[in-house]
Amino acid sequence: MKPDLNKPDLVSPDLMKPDLMKPVLGIETSCDETGVALLRWEPDAPGRGLLAHTLYSQIKLHADYGGVVPELASRDHVRKLVPLIRQALAEAGLTVQDLGGVAYTAGPGLVGALLVGASAGRALAWALGVPAIGVHHMEGHLLAPLLEDDPPEPPFVALLVSGGHSMLVEVKAIGQYTILGDTLDDAAGEAFDKTAKMMGLPYPGGPMLAKLAEDGRAGAFRFSRPMTDRPGLDFSFSGLKTQVLLAWQQSDKSDQTRADIARAFEEAIVDTLIIKCRRALQASGAQRLVIAGGVGANRRLRSELATAGAKDGFKVYFPRLDFCTDNGAMIALAGAIRLASGQHQDDSVQVYPRWDLQSLPAA
Ligand code: KG4
Ligand code: ZN
């Protein structure tokens, strides 16, 4: 079920517009990172008015299990969220009474984890008598490059590559999203994580595998660029994973071989993403490309896209590395933009583990 972003606030119907001079609290708890940020929305200010951001990563908590354990993630968000809110407020020199609104990730994500941020955010907004809004996690990622200097102006194409998504999105305006291509199986980040695990790397595999790839030798292995030999903008990475598994099983399993395979795998993913980005730009006629989501932190992807852009004449926008992976700043930003346009939700705590980005209203 879609949330109704235009529903009037049941408790404070007079609060249709938040006090825009006051900062918005952003809360991210959709997976294994607790992120909190404060932002006073100013479209023309550096960083769009970001005042403070704090993050706690649960990597150590899940490492023994080789992946995220949802129940442990939820419990840890419960422990960390309030201290992080306190820390962010202290960094910005503010108190809760200074807040003008609250934004929290309402989906997609792990249901228990989402409920922690949604419940805390909702309760705080209710107690303060300020509006609150549930933010779509992928809209947060997509808007993260707006936190940088020289932010992208719509229309643009966005490549959203995270642990759960590999999508090409046409952005006509903030809130007007058309999915041009999606993954048919594993997301790009998921492929990184699973491949890393297969080769015995500890969780979180993606960044580890990327690090290892730096020591790999060019041309030692080569894997296919899935679904690039036919038209279309969808992705499929599970076959690539199988190719890597076979290569690894048949190899001498030395450290150098592992690095060589990691490099060839990374090259295959990066090439595939770039081929599809070029196609999407052509199909939409856009000249701006936004990269967001955890895999956007990948150095090879960043440098090769910058080269492709310089060659083809499109401009590439990335968030800083910290804002590629999950964070509270992107949620504060997306929420502040929607609150500023008068959107907010009633007092019920609702989360959406699955949520179609295209169903969002214009901001
Ligand atoms: O956006 P994100 O923090 O969380 C989700 O919303 O999923 O993305 C996490 C994903 C993980 O799959 C992780 O392995 C991948 O992003 N990732 C990377 C790198 N840093 C994070 N993948 C490749 N290279 C990296 N440097
Ligand atoms: Zn994410």
JSON list of N, CA and C in Angstrom, two decimals, residues 138-139 141-146 151-160 168-178 180 277 280-281 284-292 315-317:
[
{"chain": "A", "resi": 138, "resn": "MET", "atom": "N", "xyz": [15.08, 5.50, -1.61]},
{"chain": "A", "resi": 138, "resn": "MET", "atom": "CA", "xyz": [15.76, 5.68, -2.89]},
{"chain": "A", "resi": 138, "resn": "MET", "atom": "C", "xyz": [15.65, 7.13, -3.39]},
{"chain": "A", "resi": 139, "resn": "GLU", "atom": "N", "xyz": [14.58, 7.80, -3.01]},
{"chain": "A", "resi": 139, "resn": "GLU", "atom": "CA", "xyz": [14.52, 9.24, -3.34]},
{"chain": "A", "resi": 139, "resn": "GLU", "atom": "C", "xyz": [15.61, 9.97, -2.56]},
{"chain": "A", "resi": 141, "resn": "HIS", "atom": "N", "xyz": [18.55, 8.69, -1.70]},
{"chain": "A", "resi": 141, "resn": "HIS", "atom": "CA", "xyz": [19.80, 8.45, -2.44]},
{"chain": "A", "resi": 141, "resn": "HIS", "atom": "C", "xyz": [19.88, 9.34, -3.68]},
{"chain": "A", "resi": 142, "resn": "LEU", "atom": "N", "xyz": [18.77, 9.37, -4.40]},
{"chain": "A", "resi": 142, "resn": "LEU", "atom": "CA", "xyz": [18.73, 10.09, -5.68]},
{"chain": "A", "resi": 142, "resn": "LEU", "atom": "C", "xyz": [18.99, 11.59, -5.52]},
{"chain": "A", "resi": 143, "resn": "LEU", "atom": "N", "xyz": [18.55, 12.13, -4.39]},
{"chain": "A", "resi": 143, "resn": "LEU", "atom": "CA", "xyz": [18.73, 13.57, -4.18]},
{"chain": "A", "resi": 143, "resn": "LEU", "atom": "C", "xyz": [20.04, 13.89, -3.46]},
{"chain": "A", "resi": 144, "resn": "ALA", "atom": "N", "xyz": [20.76, 12.87, -3.00]},
{"chain": "A", "resi": 144, "resn": "ALA", "atom": "CA", "xyz": [21.99, 13.12, -2.22]},
{"chain": "A", "resi": 144, "resn": "ALA", "atom": "C", "xyz": [23.00, 14.03, -2.94]},
{"chain": "A", "resi": 145, "resn": "PRO", "atom": "N", "xyz": [23.14, 13.95, -4.28]},
{"chain": "A", "resi": 145, "resn": "PRO", "atom": "CA", "xyz": [24.11, 14.85, -4.94]},
{"chain": "A", "resi": 145, "resn": "PRO", "atom": "C", "xyz": [23.72, 16.33, -4.80]},
{"chain": "A", "resi": 146, "resn": "LEU", "atom": "N", "xyz": [22.48, 16.60, -4.42]},
{"chain": "A", "resi": 146, "resn": "LEU", "atom": "CA", "xyz": [22.08, 17.99, -4.20]},
{"chain": "A", "resi": 146, "resn": "LEU", "atom": "C", "xyz": [22.76, 18.57, -2.96]},
{"chain": "A", "resi": 151, "resn": "PRO", "atom": "N", "xyz": [25.02, 21.61, -7.50]},
{"chain": "A", "resi": 151, "resn": "PRO", "atom": "CA", "xyz": [24.05, 20.50, -7.53]},
{"chain": "A", "resi": 151, "resn": "PRO", "atom": "C", "xyz": [23.41, 20.33, -8.91]},
{"chain": "A", "resi": 152, "resn": "PRO", "atom": "N", "xyz": [23.01, 19.09, -9.25]},
{"chain": "A", "resi": 152, "resn": "PRO", "atom": "CA", "xyz": [22.37, 18.88, -10.56]},
{"chain": "A", "resi": 152, "resn": "PRO", "atom": "C", "xyz": [20.95, 19.43, -10.59]},
{"chain": "A", "resi": 153, "resn": "GLU", "atom": "N", "xyz": [20.58, 19.99, -11.72]},
{"chain": "A", "resi": 153, "resn": "GLU", "atom": "CA", "xyz": [19.20, 20.50, -11.92]},
{"chain": "A", "resi": 153, "resn": "GLU", "atom": "C", "xyz": [18.46, 19.48, -12.77]},
{"chain": "A", "resi": 154, "resn": "PRO", "atom": "N", "xyz": [17.23, 19.10, -12.39]},
{"chain": "A", "resi": 154, "resn": "PRO", "atom": "CA", "xyz": [16.46, 18.25, -13.31]},
{"chain": "A", "resi": 154, "resn": "PRO", "atom": "C", "xyz": [16.21, 19.03, -14.61]},
{"chain": "A", "resi": 155, "resn": "PRO", "atom": "N", "xyz": [16.02, 18.38, -15.76]},
{"chain": "A", "resi": 155, "resn": "PRO", "atom": "CA", "xyz": [15.95, 16.92, -15.91]},
{"chain": "A", "resi": 155, "resn": "PRO", "atom": "C", "xyz": [17.33, 16.26, -15.92]},
{"chain": "A", "resi": 156, "resn": "PHE", "atom": "N", "xyz": [17.38, 15.07, -15.33]},
{"chain": "A", "resi": 156, "resn": "PHE", "atom": "CA", "xyz": [18.60, 14.27, -15.40]},
{"chain": "A", "resi": 156, "resn": "PHE", "atom": "C", "xyz": [18.25, 12.78, -15.33]},
{"chain": "A", "resi": 157, "resn": "VAL", "atom": "N", "xyz": [19.26, 11.96, -15.63]},
{"chain": "A", "resi": 157, "resn": "VAL", "atom": "CA", "xyz": [19.10, 10.51, -15.46]},
{"chain": "A", "resi": 157, "resn": "VAL", "atom": "C", "xyz": [19.87, 10.14, -14.21]},
{"chain": "A", "resi": 158, "resn": "ALA", "atom": "N", "xyz": [19.29, 9.28, -13.38]},
{"chain": "A", "resi": 158, "resn": "ALA", "atom": "CA", "xyz": [19.98, 8.85, -12.16]},
{"chain": "A", "resi": 158, "resn": "ALA", "atom": "C", "xyz": [20.25, 7.35, -12.23]},
{"chain": "A", "resi": 159, "resn": "LEU", "atom": "N", "xyz": [21.47, 6.97, -11.93]},
{"chain": "A", "resi": 159, "resn": "LEU", "atom": "CA", "xyz": [21.81, 5.56, -11.76]},
{"chain": "A", "resi": 159, "resn": "LEU", "atom": "C", "xyz": [21.83, 5.31, -10.25]},
{"chain": "A", "resi": 160, "resn": "LEU", "atom": "N", "xyz": [20.86, 4.52, -9.79]},
{"chain": "A", "resi": 160, "resn": "LEU", "atom": "CA", "xyz": [20.79, 4.21, -8.36]},
{"chain": "A", "resi": 160, "resn": "LEU", "atom": "C", "xyz": [21.31, 2.80, -8.15]},
{"chain": "A", "resi": 168, "resn": "LEU", "atom": "N", "xyz": [17.91, 2.63, -13.35]},
{"chain": "A", "resi": 168, "resn": "LEU", "atom": "CA", "xyz": [18.13, 3.87, -14.10]},
{"chain": "A", "resi": 168, "resn": "LEU", "atom": "C", "xyz": [16.81, 4.62, -14.07]},
{"chain": "A", "resi": 169, "resn": "VAL", "atom": "N", "xyz": [16.86, 5.84, -13.60]},
{"chain": "A", "resi": 169, "resn": "VAL", "atom": "CA", "xyz": [15.62, 6.60, -13.39]},
{"chain": "A", "resi": 169, "resn": "VAL", "atom": "C", "xyz": [15.70, 7.91, -14.16]},
{"chain": "A", "resi": 170, "resn": "GLU", "atom": "N", "xyz": [14.64, 8.21, -14.88]},
{"chain": "A", "resi": 170, "resn": "GLU", "atom": "CA", "xyz": [14.56, 9.51, -15.55]},
{"chain": "A", "resi": 170, "resn": "GLU", "atom": "C", "xyz": [13.89, 10.47, -14.56]},
{"chain": "A", "resi": 171, "resn": "VAL", "atom": "N", "xyz": [14.58, 11.56, -14.25]},
{"chain": "A", "resi": 171, "resn": "VAL", "atom": "CA", "xyz": [14.06, 12.52, -13.28]},
{"chain": "A", "resi": 171, "resn": "VAL", "atom": "C", "xyz": [13.68, 13.80, -14.03]},
{"chain": "A", "resi": 172, "resn": "LYS", "atom": "N", "xyz": [12.38, 13.99, -14.22]},
{"chain": "A", "resi": 172, "resn": "LYS", "atom": "CA", "xyz": [11.94, 15.19, -14.95]},
{"chain": "A", "resi": 172, "resn": "LYS", "atom": "C", "xyz": [11.89, 16.37, -14.00]},
{"chain": "A", "resi": 173, "resn": "ALA", "atom": "N", "xyz": [11.52, 16.08, -12.76]},
{"chain": "A", "resi": 173, "resn": "ALA", "atom": "CA", "xyz": [11.49, 17.09, -11.69]},
{"chain": "A", "resi": 173, "resn": "ALA", "atom": "C", "xyz": [11.57, 16.32, -10.40]},
{"chain": "A", "resi": 174, "resn": "ILE", "atom": "N", "xyz": [11.81, 17.00, -9.29]},
{"chain": "A", "resi": 174, "resn": "ILE", "atom": "CA", "xyz": [11.88, 16.27, -8.02]},
{"chain": "A", "resi": 174, "resn": "ILE", "atom": "C", "xyz": [10.50, 15.66, -7.75]},
{"chain": "A", "resi": 175, "resn": "GLY", "atom": "N", "xyz": [10.46, 14.35, -7.60]},
{"chain": "A", "resi": 175, "resn": "GLY", "atom": "CA", "xyz": [9.20, 13.65, -7.37]},
{"chain": "A", "resi": 175, "resn": "GLY", "atom": "C", "xyz": [8.61, 13.05, -8.63]},
{"chain": "A", "resi": 176, "resn": "GLN", "atom": "N", "xyz": [9.12, 13.42, -9.79]},
{"chain": "A", "resi": 176, "resn": "GLN", "atom": "CA", "xyz": [8.59, 12.85, -11.05]},
{"chain": "A", "resi": 176, "resn": "GLN", "atom": "C", "xyz": [9.61, 11.88, -11.62]},
{"chain": "A", "resi": 177, "resn": "TYR", "atom": "N", "xyz": [9.42, 10.62, -11.27]},
{"chain": "A", "resi": 177, "resn": "TYR", "atom": "CA", "xyz": [10.42, 9.61, -11.59]},
{"chain": "A", "resi": 177, "resn": "TYR", "atom": "C", "xyz": [9.85, 8.54, -12.53]},
{"chain": "A", "resi": 178, "resn": "THR", "atom": "N", "xyz": [10.59, 8.22, -13.58]},
{"chain": "A", "resi": 178, "resn": "THR", "atom": "CA", "xyz": [10.23, 7.11, -14.46]},
{"chain": "A", "resi": 178, "resn": "THR", "atom": "C", "xyz": [11.39, 6.13, -14.45]},
{"chain": "A", "resi": 180, "resn": "LEU", "atom": "N", "xyz": [13.59, 3.63, -15.99]},
{"chain": "A", "resi": 180, "resn": "LEU", "atom": "CA", "xyz": [13.94, 3.25, -17.37]},
{"chain": "A", "resi": 180, "resn": "LEU", "atom": "C", "xyz": [14.48, 1.82, -17.41]},
{"chain": "A", "resi": 277, "resn": "CYS", "atom": "N", "xyz": [24.15, 3.38, -18.75]},
{"chain": "A", "resi": 277, "resn": "CYS", "atom": "CA", "xyz": [23.99, 4.83, -18.49]},
{"chain": "A", "resi": 277, "resn": "CYS", "atom": "C", "xyz": [24.01, 5.61, -19.81]},
{"chain": "A", "resi": 280, "resn": "ALA", "atom": "N", "xyz": [20.76, 5.13, -21.55]},
{"chain": "A", "resi": 280, "resn": "ALA", "atom": "CA", "xyz": [19.66, 5.85, -20.88]},
{"chain": "A", "resi": 280, "resn": "ALA", "atom": "C", "xyz": [19.73, 7.34, -21.19]},
{"chain": "A", "resi": 281, "resn": "LEU", "atom": "N", "xyz": [20.94, 7.89, -21.24]},
{"chain": "A", "resi": 281, "resn": "LEU", "atom": "CA", "xyz": [21.09, 9.31, -21.57]},
{"chain": "A", "resi": 281, "resn": "LEU", "atom": "C", "xyz": [20.62, 9.56, -23.00]},
{"chain": "A", "resi": 284, "resn": "SER", "atom": "N", "xyz": [16.74, 9.32, -23.18]},
{"chain": "A", "resi": 284, "resn": "SER", "atom": "CA", "xyz": [15.99, 10.40, -22.53]},
{"chain": "A", "resi": 284, "resn": "SER", "atom": "C", "xyz": [16.37, 11.78, -23.07]},
{"chain": "A", "resi": 285, "resn": "GLY", "atom": "N", "xyz": [17.50, 11.86, -23.74]},
{"chain": "A", "resi": 285, "resn": "GLY", "atom": "CA", "xyz": [17.98, 13.16, -24.24]},
{"chain": "A", "resi": 285, "resn": "GLY", "atom": "C", "xyz": [18.60, 14.02, -23.15]},
{"chain": "A", "resi": 286, "resn": "ALA", "atom": "N", "xyz": [18.75, 13.47, -21.94]},
{"chain": "A", "resi": 286, "resn": "ALA", "atom": "CA", "xyz": [19.34, 14.25, -20.84]},
{"chain": "A", "resi": 286, "resn": "ALA", "atom": "C", "xyz": [20.85, 14.37, -21.02]},
{"chain": "A", "resi": 287, "resn": "GLN", "atom": "N", "xyz": [21.41, 15.43, -20.43]},
{"chain": "A", "resi": 287, "resn": "GLN", "atom": "CA", "xyz": [22.86, 15.62, -20.51]},
{"chain": "A", "resi": 287, "resn": "GLN", "atom": "C", "xyz": [23.52, 15.57, -19.15]},
{"chain": "A", "resi": 288, "resn": "ARG", "atom": "N", "xyz": [22.69, 15.27, -18.15]},
{"chain": "A", "resi": 288, "resn": "ARG", "atom": "CA", "xyz": [23.22, 15.19, -16.79]},
{"chain": "A", "resi": 288, "resn": "ARG", "atom": "C", "xyz": [22.96, 13.79, -16.24]},
{"chain": "A", "resi": 289, "resn": "LEU", "atom": "N", "xyz": [23.97, 13.24, -15.59]},
{"chain": "A", "resi": 289, "resn": "LEU", "atom": "CA", "xyz": [23.85, 11.90, -15.02]},
{"chain": "A", "resi": 289, "resn": "LEU", "atom": "C", "xyz": [24.19, 11.98, -13.53]},
{"chain": "A", "resi": 290, "resn": "VAL", "atom": "N", "xyz": [23.27, 11.48, -12.72]},
{"chain": "A", "resi": 290, "resn": "VAL", "atom": "CA", "xyz": [23.49, 11.48, -11.27]},
{"chain": "A", "resi": 290, "resn": "VAL", "atom": "C", "xyz": [23.74, 10.04, -10.83]},
{"chain": "A", "resi": 291, "resn": "ILE", "atom": "N", "xyz": [24.78, 9.83, -10.03]},
{"chain": "A", "resi": 291, "resn": "ILE", "atom": "CA", "xyz": [25.06, 8.49, -9.52]},
{"chain": "A", "resi": 291, "resn": "ILE", "atom": "C", "xyz": [24.82, 8.50, -8.02]},
{"chain": "A", "resi": 292, "resn": "ALA", "atom": "N", "xyz": [24.09, 7.53, -7.52]},
{"chain": "A", "resi": 292, "resn": "ALA", "atom": "CA", "xyz": [23.84, 7.50, -6.09]},
{"chain": "A", "resi": 292, "resn": "ALA", "atom": "C", "xyz": [23.68, 6.07, -5.59]},
{"chain": "A", "resi": 315, "resn": "LYS", "atom": "N", "xyz": [27.47, 15.49, -18.17]},
{"chain": "A", "resi": 315, "resn": "LYS", "atom": "CA", "xyz": [28.09, 15.85, -16.90]},
{"chain": "A", "resi": 315, "resn": "LYS", "atom": "C", "xyz": [27.66, 14.85, -15.83]},
{"chain": "A", "resi": 316, "resn": "VAL", "atom": "N", "xyz": [28.60, 14.42, -15.00]},
{"chain": "A", "resi": 316, "resn": "VAL", "atom": "CA", "xyz": [28.30, 13.41, -13.99]},
{"chain": "A", "resi": 316, "resn": "VAL", "atom": "C", "xyz": [28.33, 14.04, -12.59]},
{"chain": "A", "resi": 317, "resn": "TYR", "atom": "N", "xyz": [27.33, 13.73, -11.80]},
{"chain": "A", "resi": 317, "resn": "TYR", "atom": "CA", "xyz": [27.23, 14.26, -10.44]},
{"chain": "A", "resi": 317, "resn": "TYR", "atom": "C", "xyz": [27.25, 13.10, -9.45]}
]
